[in-house]
Short mmCIF file of C-alpha atoms and ligand atoms in Angstrom, two decimals:
data_model
loop_
_atom_site.label_atom_id
_atom_site.label_comp_id
_atom_site.label_asym_id
_atom_site.label_seq_id
_atom_site.Cartn_x
_atom_site.Cartn_y
_atom_site.Cartn_z
CA MET A 171 0.28 -0.11 -0.05
CA THR A 172 2.85 1.97 0.02
CA VAL A 173 3.28 5.68 -2.35
CA HIS A 174 6.33 7.08 -1.39
CA ALA A 175 7.08 10.73 -1.22
CA THR A 176 8.56 11.49 -4.75
CA ASP A 177 9.48 15.14 -5.71
CA PRO A 178 8.34 15.32 -9.30
CA GLY A 179 10.33 18.13 -9.47
CA PRO A 180 8.87 21.85 -10.39
CA ALA A 181 6.89 20.79 -13.03
CA GLY A 182 6.84 16.63 -12.78
CA PRO A 183 5.98 14.68 -15.41
CA PRO A 184 3.03 15.43 -17.71
CA GLY A 185 -0.23 15.32 -16.13
CA ALA A 186 1.64 15.22 -12.66
CA ALA A 187 -0.43 17.30 -10.23
CA PRO A 188 1.63 19.91 -8.63
CA PRO A 189 3.89 19.02 -5.24
CA VAL A 190 1.82 19.64 -1.85
CA ASP A 191 2.60 22.00 0.54
CA LEU A 192 1.22 22.02 3.94
CA PRO A 193 1.95 25.76 4.82
CA GLN A 194 -0.05 26.13 1.34
CA VAL A 195 -2.86 24.00 2.31
CA ARG A 196 -3.05 25.76 6.01
CA ALA A 197 -3.66 29.18 3.80
CA PHE A 198 -5.81 27.92 1.51
CA VAL A 199 -8.23 26.39 3.97
CA ASP A 200 -7.87 29.72 6.21
CA ALA A 201 -8.86 32.14 3.34
CA GLU A 202 -11.08 29.71 0.78
CA ILE A 203 -12.56 27.42 3.24
CA VAL A 204 -12.90 28.73 6.96
CA PRO A 205 -15.52 31.62 5.95
CA TYR A 206 -17.63 30.15 3.84
CA ALA A 207 -18.20 27.04 5.89
CA ASP A 208 -21.28 28.01 7.54
CA GLY A 209 -22.41 28.91 3.96
CA TRP A 210 -22.32 26.15 2.40
CA ASP A 211 -23.72 24.41 5.24
CA GLN A 212 -27.12 25.84 4.97
CA ALA A 213 -27.18 25.47 1.09
CA GLU A 214 -26.33 22.19 1.50
CA ARG A 215 -24.18 21.93 -1.24
CA LEU A 216 -20.11 22.48 -2.25
CA PRO A 217 -19.70 25.11 -5.28
CA PRO A 218 -18.00 23.78 -8.21
CA GLU A 219 -15.48 26.77 -8.00
CA LEU A 220 -14.08 25.16 -4.78
CA LEU A 221 -13.94 21.56 -6.31
CA HIS A 222 -12.15 23.22 -9.32
CA ARG A 223 -9.69 25.08 -6.91
CA ILE A 224 -9.22 21.51 -5.10
CA ALA A 225 -8.05 20.40 -8.49
CA GLU A 226 -5.56 23.57 -9.20
CA LEU A 227 -3.69 22.92 -6.10
CA GLY A 228 -3.47 18.76 -6.56
CA LEU A 229 -5.90 18.02 -3.84
CA TRP A 230 -7.63 15.14 -4.89
CA SER A 231 -5.39 12.02 -5.77
CA PRO A 232 -2.03 13.36 -4.25
CA PHE A 233 -0.83 9.93 -2.93
CA LEU A 234 -1.09 9.06 -6.57
CA PRO A 235 2.71 8.73 -8.17
CA PRO A 236 3.08 11.38 -10.82
CA ALA A 237 2.86 8.94 -13.66
CA ASP A 238 -0.90 8.96 -12.72
CA GLY A 239 -1.48 12.69 -12.01
CA GLY A 240 -1.14 12.65 -8.07
CA SER A 241 2.45 13.83 -6.46
CA GLY A 242 3.43 10.91 -4.65
CA LEU A 243 2.45 11.92 -1.03
CA THR A 244 3.14 9.54 1.53
CA TRP A 245 0.33 8.41 3.47
CA SER A 246 1.43 10.62 6.80
CA GLU A 247 1.88 13.43 4.79
CA LEU A 248 -2.27 13.16 3.05
CA GLY A 249 -3.45 12.50 6.98
CA ARG A 250 -2.03 16.54 7.71
CA VAL A 251 -3.95 17.46 4.42
CA HIS A 252 -6.82 15.57 5.77
CA GLU A 253 -6.71 17.27 8.83
CA GLU A 254 -6.53 20.78 7.88
CA VAL A 255 -9.26 20.39 5.57
CA GLY A 256 -10.96 19.26 8.43
CA ARG A 257 -10.15 21.80 10.19
CA GLY A 258 -11.78 24.03 7.97
CA CYS A 259 -15.18 21.88 6.61
CA SER A 260 -16.14 18.38 7.00
CA SER A 261 -18.61 18.43 4.04
CA VAL A 262 -15.04 19.08 1.98
CA ARG A 263 -12.64 16.26 3.70
CA SER A 264 -16.22 14.33 3.51
CA PHE A 265 -15.38 14.98 -0.66
CA LEU A 266 -12.07 14.23 -0.19
CA THR A 267 -12.51 10.72 1.75
CA VAL A 268 -14.46 9.23 -0.72
CA HIS A 269 -12.59 10.57 -3.69
CA THR A 270 -9.39 8.92 -2.41
CA MET A 271 -11.24 5.49 -1.80
CA VAL A 272 -12.51 5.71 -5.01
CA SER A 273 -8.84 6.81 -7.02
CA TRP A 274 -6.88 4.36 -4.71
CA THR A 275 -8.80 1.12 -5.69
CA VAL A 276 -8.59 2.10 -9.31
CA HIS A 277 -4.74 2.67 -8.74
CA ARG A 278 -3.94 -0.36 -6.35
CA TRP A 279 -6.51 -3.30 -8.06
CA GLY A 280 -7.69 -1.51 -11.19
CA SER A 281 -6.63 -2.95 -14.82
CA ASP A 282 -3.58 -1.19 -17.08
CA ALA A 283 -6.97 -0.21 -18.96
CA GLN A 284 -8.69 0.99 -15.94
CA ARG A 285 -5.73 2.70 -14.97
CA ALA A 286 -4.99 4.83 -18.36
CA ARG A 287 -9.31 5.24 -18.24
CA TRP A 288 -9.71 6.67 -15.34
CA LEU A 289 -7.19 7.71 -12.77
CA PRO A 290 -5.81 10.95 -15.05
CA ARG A 291 -9.67 12.33 -14.74
CA LEU A 292 -9.95 11.27 -11.27
CA ALA A 293 -6.85 13.04 -10.16
CA ALA A 294 -7.43 16.35 -12.07
CA GLY A 295 -10.70 16.39 -10.12
CA GLU A 296 -12.50 16.28 -13.90
CA LEU A 297 -14.44 13.27 -12.29
CA ILE A 298 -15.40 12.81 -8.57
CA GLY A 299 -15.67 9.57 -7.15
CA ALA A 300 -18.09 8.10 -5.21
CA PHE A 301 -18.32 5.07 -2.97
CA CYS A 302 -21.43 3.04 -3.27
CA LEU A 303 -21.61 0.09 -0.33
CA THR A 304 -24.33 1.38 2.09
CA GLU A 305 -28.31 0.32 1.42
CA PRO A 306 -31.33 1.11 3.21
CA ASP A 307 -30.60 -2.17 4.52
CA SER A 308 -27.29 -2.96 4.94
CA GLY A 309 -24.67 -0.36 7.14
CA SER A 310 -22.63 -2.19 9.03
CA ASP A 311 -23.53 -5.39 8.13
CA ALA A 312 -21.98 -4.46 4.79
CA ALA A 313 -22.04 -8.34 3.69
CA ALA A 314 -25.92 -8.49 3.44
CA ALA A 315 -25.59 -5.57 0.80
CA GLY A 316 -28.46 -7.12 -1.67
CA THR A 317 -27.00 -5.66 -5.03
CA THR A 318 -26.41 -7.98 -7.46
CA ALA A 319 -24.48 -8.06 -10.90
CA ARG A 320 -25.32 -10.85 -13.18
CA GLN A 321 -23.50 -11.54 -16.44
CA ASP A 322 -24.74 -11.08 -19.76
CA GLY A 323 -22.08 -12.39 -22.30
CA SER A 324 -19.41 -10.26 -21.49
CA ASP A 325 -21.11 -7.47 -20.18
CA TRP A 326 -22.23 -7.23 -16.73
CA ILE A 327 -26.02 -5.83 -15.19
CA ILE A 328 -26.14 -4.49 -11.75
CA ASP A 329 -29.53 -3.99 -10.12
CA GLY A 330 -29.67 -2.40 -6.26
CA HIS A 331 -30.42 0.46 -4.12
CA LYS A 332 -27.68 2.68 -2.68
CA LYS A 333 -28.23 5.05 0.25
CA TRP A 334 -25.83 7.91 1.49
CA MET A 335 -23.20 8.13 -1.01
CA THR A 336 -21.27 10.83 0.01
CA ALA A 337 -20.61 13.59 -3.49
CA GLY A 338 -23.04 11.36 -4.75
CA GLN A 339 -25.39 14.30 -6.61
CA VAL A 340 -22.10 15.35 -8.47
CA ALA A 341 -19.96 12.06 -8.47
CA GLY A 342 -19.35 10.73 -12.35
CA LEU A 343 -17.79 7.58 -11.07
CA LEU A 344 -19.56 5.38 -9.00
CA LEU A 345 -17.91 2.50 -7.35
CA VAL A 346 -20.40 0.02 -6.68
CA PHE A 347 -20.64 -3.41 -4.29
CA ALA A 348 -22.93 -6.17 -5.58
CA ARG A 349 -23.44 -9.49 -4.96
CA THR A 350 -21.97 -12.01 -8.23
CA GLU A 351 -22.66 -15.48 -8.04
CA THR A 352 -19.03 -15.82 -6.46
CA GLY A 353 -19.17 -13.39 -3.52
CA MET A 354 -18.90 -9.67 -3.34
CA SER A 355 -17.57 -8.03 -6.58
CA ALA A 356 -16.77 -4.30 -7.43
CA PHE A 357 -17.97 -2.43 -10.61
CA LEU A 358 -16.49 0.78 -11.85
CA VAL A 359 -20.00 2.62 -13.17
CA PRO A 360 -20.41 5.68 -15.00
CA ALA A 361 -22.66 8.14 -13.40
CA ASP A 362 -24.41 8.75 -16.52
CA SER A 363 -25.13 5.21 -17.22
CA PRO A 364 -28.77 4.58 -18.50
CA GLY A 365 -30.32 2.71 -15.42
CA VAL A 366 -28.64 4.83 -12.85
CA GLN A 367 -30.79 7.18 -11.22
CA VAL A 368 -29.26 9.90 -8.39
CA THR A 369 -31.83 11.37 -5.85
CA PRO A 370 -30.72 13.77 -3.40
CA ILE A 371 -30.80 13.51 0.33
CA THR A 372 -31.18 16.45 2.24
CA GLY A 373 -31.94 17.91 5.71
CA ALA A 374 -29.17 15.95 7.28
CA MET A 375 -27.66 16.91 10.51
CA GLY A 376 -24.14 17.05 9.81
CA THR A 377 -21.77 17.26 6.93
CA ARG A 378 -24.30 18.99 5.27
CA ALA A 379 -23.07 20.37 2.21
CA SER A 380 -21.48 16.88 1.42
CA MET A 381 -24.14 16.46 -1.31
CA LEU A 382 -25.28 12.99 -0.04
CA ALA A 383 -27.58 10.79 -2.75
CA GLU A 384 -29.55 7.89 -2.59
CA ILE A 385 -28.70 5.69 -6.15
CA VAL A 386 -30.90 3.75 -7.72
CA LEU A 387 -29.39 0.78 -10.37
CA ARG A 388 -32.51 -0.82 -12.67
CA GLY A 389 -30.85 -3.07 -15.16
CA VAL A 390 -27.45 -0.86 -15.50
CA ARG A 391 -25.39 -2.56 -18.11
CA VAL A 392 -21.31 -2.47 -18.17
CA ASP A 393 -18.81 -4.04 -19.95
CA ALA A 394 -16.15 -6.64 -18.60
CA ASP A 395 -13.56 -3.49 -17.94
CA ALA A 396 -16.03 -2.58 -15.29
CA LEU A 397 -15.35 -5.02 -13.07
CA ILE A 398 -12.26 -5.08 -10.21
CA GLY A 399 -10.92 -7.78 -10.57
CA PRO A 400 -12.43 -11.17 -10.43
CA PRO A 401 -15.15 -11.65 -9.41
CA GLY A 402 -16.19 -12.54 -5.79
CA TRP A 403 -13.06 -11.32 -5.07
CA ALA A 404 -14.01 -7.36 -3.66
CA ALA A 405 -15.07 -8.02 -0.21
CA GLY A 406 -11.49 -8.99 1.93
CA THR A 407 -10.01 -6.77 -0.56
CA VAL A 408 -11.15 -3.52 -2.01
CA MET A 409 -13.66 -3.26 0.92
CA THR A 410 -11.30 -3.74 3.26
CA GLY A 411 -8.52 -1.60 1.89
CA ALA A 412 -10.74 1.43 0.87
CA LEU A 413 -12.68 1.23 4.20
CA ASP A 414 -9.26 1.41 5.93
CA LEU A 415 -8.35 4.47 3.98
CA GLY A 416 -11.51 6.31 4.39
CA ARG A 417 -11.27 5.35 8.12
CA TYR A 418 -7.71 6.82 8.42
CA SER A 419 -9.00 9.84 6.26
CA VAL A 420 -11.78 10.64 8.72
CA ALA A 421 -10.03 10.03 11.66
CA CYS A 422 -7.36 12.58 10.26
CA GLY A 423 -10.28 15.22 9.57
CA SER A 424 -11.41 14.62 12.99
CA VAL A 425 -8.21 15.70 14.85
CA GLY A 426 -9.48 18.97 12.10
CA VAL A 427 -12.51 18.86 14.02
CA VAL A 428 -11.01 19.01 17.85
CA GLN A 429 -8.37 21.62 16.54
CA ALA A 430 -11.08 23.72 15.12
CA CYS A 431 -12.91 23.40 18.21
CA LEU A 432 -9.69 24.51 20.74
CA ASP A 433 -9.39 27.25 18.21
CA ALA A 434 -12.98 28.99 18.44
CA CYS A 435 -13.09 28.41 22.30
CA VAL A 436 -9.97 30.20 22.70
CA ALA A 437 -10.42 33.29 21.01
CA TYR A 438 -14.02 33.02 22.57
CA THR A 439 -13.23 32.69 25.75
CA SER A 440 -10.53 35.42 25.93
CA LYS A 441 -13.23 38.20 25.33
CA ARG A 442 -16.04 36.96 26.52
CA ARG A 443 -17.15 38.02 30.38
CA VAL A 444 -19.20 36.94 32.44
CA ALA A 445 -20.26 37.80 36.45
CA ALA A 446 -17.18 35.81 37.55
CA GLY A 447 -14.76 37.64 35.20
CA ARG A 448 -13.44 36.72 31.75
CA LEU A 449 -14.45 33.06 30.77
CA SER A 450 -10.64 32.02 29.97
CA GLU A 451 -10.29 32.52 33.63
CA LEU A 452 -12.40 30.37 34.72
CA GLN A 453 -11.10 27.06 35.98
CA LEU A 454 -14.02 24.75 34.65
CA ILE A 455 -13.52 26.59 31.02
CA ARG A 456 -10.17 26.05 31.24
CA ARG A 457 -10.42 22.40 32.19
CA LYS A 458 -12.39 22.01 28.96
CA ILE A 459 -9.50 23.69 27.23
CA SER A 460 -7.06 21.50 28.35
CA ASP A 461 -9.09 18.78 27.33
CA MET A 462 -9.40 19.77 23.45
CA VAL A 463 -5.44 20.32 23.78
CA VAL A 464 -5.25 16.85 24.92
CA GLY A 465 -7.75 14.89 22.40
CA SER A 466 -6.04 16.93 19.28
CA ARG A 467 -2.82 15.87 20.45
CA SER A 468 -3.36 12.32 21.18
CA ALA A 469 -5.58 11.47 18.39
CA ARG A 470 -2.92 13.20 16.35
CA LEU A 471 -0.11 11.25 16.98
CA LEU A 472 -2.36 8.42 17.21
CA CYS A 473 -3.46 8.93 13.17
CA ALA A 474 0.51 9.97 12.87
CA GLU A 475 1.20 6.13 13.46
CA ALA A 476 -1.67 4.64 11.43
CA GLY A 477 -0.14 6.93 8.61
CA ARG A 478 3.58 5.69 9.65
CA LEU A 479 2.50 1.86 9.46
CA LYS A 480 0.88 2.90 6.21
CA ASP A 481 3.65 4.15 4.76
CA ALA A 482 6.02 1.55 5.95
CA ASP A 483 3.49 -0.81 4.28
CA ASP A 484 3.11 -2.82 7.60
CA PRO A 485 -0.59 -4.30 8.06
CA ALA A 486 -0.49 -3.23 11.83
CA THR A 487 -1.63 -0.36 10.18
CA ILE A 488 -5.33 -1.68 10.11
CA MET A 489 -5.44 -1.72 13.44
CA ALA A 490 -3.62 1.51 14.34
CA THR A 491 -6.54 3.06 11.76
CA TRP A 492 -9.37 1.34 14.12
CA VAL A 493 -7.88 3.08 16.70
CA ALA A 494 -6.68 6.56 15.69
CA LYS A 495 -10.47 7.03 13.89
CA TYR A 496 -12.22 5.35 17.44
CA HIS A 497 -10.03 7.95 19.78
CA ALA A 498 -10.45 11.00 17.04
CA SER A 499 -13.98 10.71 16.04
CA THR A 500 -15.02 10.66 19.91
CA ALA A 501 -12.67 13.32 21.20
CA ALA A 502 -14.00 15.49 18.28
CA THR A 503 -17.54 14.78 19.56
CA ALA A 504 -16.28 15.40 22.86
CA ALA A 505 -14.60 18.81 22.15
CA ALA A 506 -17.65 20.01 19.94
CA GLY A 507 -20.05 19.23 22.97
CA ASP A 508 -17.47 21.51 25.24
CA ALA A 509 -17.19 24.06 22.43
CA VAL A 510 -21.10 24.50 22.09
CA GLN A 511 -20.98 24.66 26.15
CA ILE A 512 -18.92 27.72 26.23
CA HIS A 513 -20.41 29.38 24.06
CA GLY A 514 -23.63 28.99 25.49
CA ALA A 515 -26.46 30.58 23.62
CA ASN A 516 -23.67 31.97 20.96
CA GLY A 517 -22.95 28.35 20.41
CA PHE A 518 -26.44 27.37 19.39
CA VAL A 519 -26.99 29.17 16.54
CA SER A 520 -24.56 29.50 13.30
CA ASP A 521 -22.73 33.07 14.22
CA TYR A 522 -20.33 30.56 15.58
CA PRO A 523 -19.01 27.81 13.93
CA VAL A 524 -19.29 25.81 16.79
CA ALA A 525 -22.78 24.48 16.12
CA ARG A 526 -21.93 23.30 12.49
CA LEU A 527 -18.61 21.27 14.28
CA TYR A 528 -21.02 20.00 16.77
CA ARG A 529 -23.44 18.49 14.21
CA ASP A 530 -20.43 17.65 11.56
CA ALA A 531 -18.71 15.83 14.31
CA LYS A 532 -20.95 13.15 15.13
CA VAL A 533 -21.08 11.72 11.77
CA ALA A 534 -17.50 10.83 12.06
CA GLU A 535 -18.84 8.28 14.93
CA ILE A 536 -21.22 6.52 12.22
CA ILE A 537 -19.40 6.42 9.23
CA GLU A 538 -16.32 4.09 7.93
CA GLY A 539 -17.07 1.97 10.97
CA SER A 540 -19.48 3.01 13.74
CA THR A 541 -18.09 3.66 17.33
CA GLU A 542 -19.71 0.30 18.18
CA LEU A 543 -17.98 -1.57 15.90
CA GLN A 544 -14.48 0.34 16.90
CA GLN A 545 -14.90 -0.79 19.92
CA ILE A 546 -15.99 -4.04 19.03
CA THR A 547 -12.76 -4.68 16.75
CA ILE A 548 -10.43 -2.89 19.04
CA ALA A 549 -11.59 -5.25 22.20
CA ASP A 550 -11.38 -8.38 19.60
CA ALA A 551 -7.87 -7.51 19.03
CA ALA A 552 -7.01 -7.44 22.51
CA TYR A 553 -8.36 -10.87 23.22
CA ARG A 554 -6.54 -12.38 20.08
CA GLU A 555 -2.98 -10.80 21.41
CA VAL A 556 -3.63 -11.67 25.57
CA THR A 557 -4.82 -15.43 23.82
CA ARG A 558 -1.49 -15.72 21.55
C1 FAD B 761 -23.52 11.51 6.33
C2 FAD B 761 -23.41 10.14 6.18
C3 FAD B 761 -22.57 10.24 4.72
C4 FAD B 761 -22.08 8.54 4.39
N1 FAD B 761 -21.67 8.35 3.45
C5 FAD B 761 -21.60 7.06 2.66
C6 FAD B 761 -20.83 7.27 1.00
O1 FAD B 761 -20.37 7.62 0.63
N2 FAD B 761 -20.87 5.41 0.80
C7 FAD B 761 -21.43 4.71 1.48
O2 FAD B 761 -21.34 3.28 1.29
N3 FAD B 761 -21.83 4.98 2.83
C8 FAD B 761 -22.09 6.05 3.48
N4 FAD B 761 -22.46 6.27 4.95
C9 FAD B 761 -23.44 5.11 5.47
C10 FAD B 761 -22.70 4.91 6.47
O3 FAD B 761 -21.42 3.78 6.19
C11 FAD B 761 -23.56 3.72 7.42
O4 FAD B 761 -24.04 4.70 7.87
C12 FAD B 761 -22.63 3.10 8.39
O5 FAD B 761 -22.21 2.42 8.07
C13 FAD B 761 -24.05 2.69 9.19
O6 FAD B 761 -24.99 2.01 8.81
P1 FAD B 761 -26.19 2.14 9.41
O7 FAD B 761 -26.34 3.73 9.37
O8 FAD B 761 -27.39 1.43 8.36
O9 FAD B 761 -26.80 1.90 10.84
P2 FAD B 761 -26.65 0.20 11.13
O10 FAD B 761 -25.98 -0.64 10.57
O11 FAD B 761 -28.00 -0.15 11.43
O12 FAD B 761 -26.45 0.42 12.78
C14 FAD B 761 -26.72 1.49 13.95
C15 FAD B 761 -26.35 1.17 14.87
O13 FAD B 761 -26.56 0.10 15.76
C16 FAD B 761 -24.89 -0.25 16.40
N5 FAD B 761 -24.55 -1.25 15.74
C17 FAD B 761 -24.71 -2.19 14.86
N6 FAD B 761 -24.03 -3.22 14.13
C18 FAD B 761 -23.76 -3.71 15.97
C19 FAD B 761 -22.84 -4.49 16.59
N7 FAD B 761 -22.62 -5.66 16.33
N8 FAD B 761 -23.08 -4.34 18.58
C20 FAD B 761 -23.46 -3.57 18.56
N9 FAD B 761 -23.79 -2.31 18.47
C21 FAD B 761 -24.26 -2.42 16.57
C22 FAD B 761 -24.11 0.64 15.11
O14 FAD B 761 -23.26 0.83 15.97
C23 FAD B 761 -25.03 1.90 15.19
O15 FAD B 761 -25.26 2.69 16.13
C24 FAD B 761 -22.57 7.58 4.88
C25 FAD B 761 -23.65 7.77 6.58
C26 FAD B 761 -24.04 9.27 6.49
C27 FAD B 761 -24.77 9.50 7.85
#
C-alpha cells in the first residue's frame, strides 16, 4: 500500500499534480474554506469553484504517483492535508475521503486499462468518485448488501439500491459493490450510465454540504472492464482496503475538528465576560480547553502512527487506524459538545462555527465503522493478543 513521497520537480512528468505544500494547504483552508463553510452548510452544497480550486492545488488524489496524475504524497502527508481540510469543513473533507477511496481502488487493484481510463480524470478532479456500499437495509453489516450483478455475455447487469453516498449528487464515477455468483464484487460505473438514478438526500444533521445521494441502479449494463479484479473477490480486498483508507481520512479530519473547536474556544473565551470574570480565567472553562489540547494532540499522534505504518506497508496499520479513528472521532464529539457549551447561546446558532462543528463531529462516529464496531473490533484484537 505504500506510496512514497517523490519529488516530481517543479513541473513533474506530464499530467502530474503540483507538489503539495502543507503551509499552502493551511493558507488555502484559512482563506477559501473557513469563511464559507457555514454558508455551504446552510446551502447544503459545495460550489463548483471550490472543487476547481482543489484540483488546481492538486488535492484530489495527491497520493497517486506523478505518472498517474498525483504528486506522490505519502499517507502520513495526506493525513495532515485531510486534517487541515477537516479543520475548515468536514463536508469538503468528506468529498476528499470518498474520492481517495475510489481513486486508490483504481490505482491499487485496477487493470492497466482501468488505470489509463480513469486515473488522470480522477486525479485532475474532472471526475468525482463516490463509494457505493451502504444500502437501505445494510450498513454496518455490509456483507448483507442486496445489490446484484449478473453476467450477460461479457457484460454485467447491475440491479440494486444504494443509500447515503457522499458526493453522490455530483459524482461522475461510482464504485459499486454488488453480489455476484461467487461473492461480493466491485464495479466502476459511470454515473451517467442508463439505469442509474440519483436522488439528492437533504436535511442531514451534519456534513450538510456533502451532497449525499440515494442511487438506484436498474438493469445497468457495464462492460467486462468495469469489474475490479476477478468476480467475487472484493470483500477482503477492495472493501477492506478502501474502508481502511476512508477510516484514516475520517480520523485525520476529526483531529481537524478538535483543533477547530480549540481555536474557536480560545478566541471566544479570551473576549467573553461573565459575572465571575473573563471566561478564559474560569477553571471549569480551562479544564475543557485542556481536554481539547490533549484530545487533539493524542488523536494526531495516533493518526501519525497509522500513517507511518501505511507508509511502511505494515499490516499493523489496519488496527492502528481503527484505534486512531475511534479516539479521534470520540475526541471530536467531546470537544464539539464542550465548544457549544462554552459558547452558551452563541454556540446554538450559526453566528459561530461551533454549532456546525458539533453536528459534523457526530457523523464521524457513524461512518467508516461506527463507534460500536470500533469498540468490538479493538476489544477482539486485544483478546486475540492476550490469548496468543
Ligand atoms: C453523512 C453520511 C455519509 C455517508 N457516506 C457514505 C458513502 O459515501 N458511502 C457508503 O457506502 N455509505 C455511506 N454512509 C453510510 C454509513 O457507512 C453507514 O451509516 C454506516 O455504515 C452505519 O450503517 P447504518 O447507518 O445502516 O447503521 P446500522 O448498521 O443500522 O447500525 C445502527 C446502530 O447499531 C450499532 N450496531 C451495529 N452493529 C452492532 C453490533 N454488532 N453491536 C453493537 N452495536 C451495533 C451501530 O454502531 C449503530 O449505532 C454515510 C452515512 C452518513 C450518515
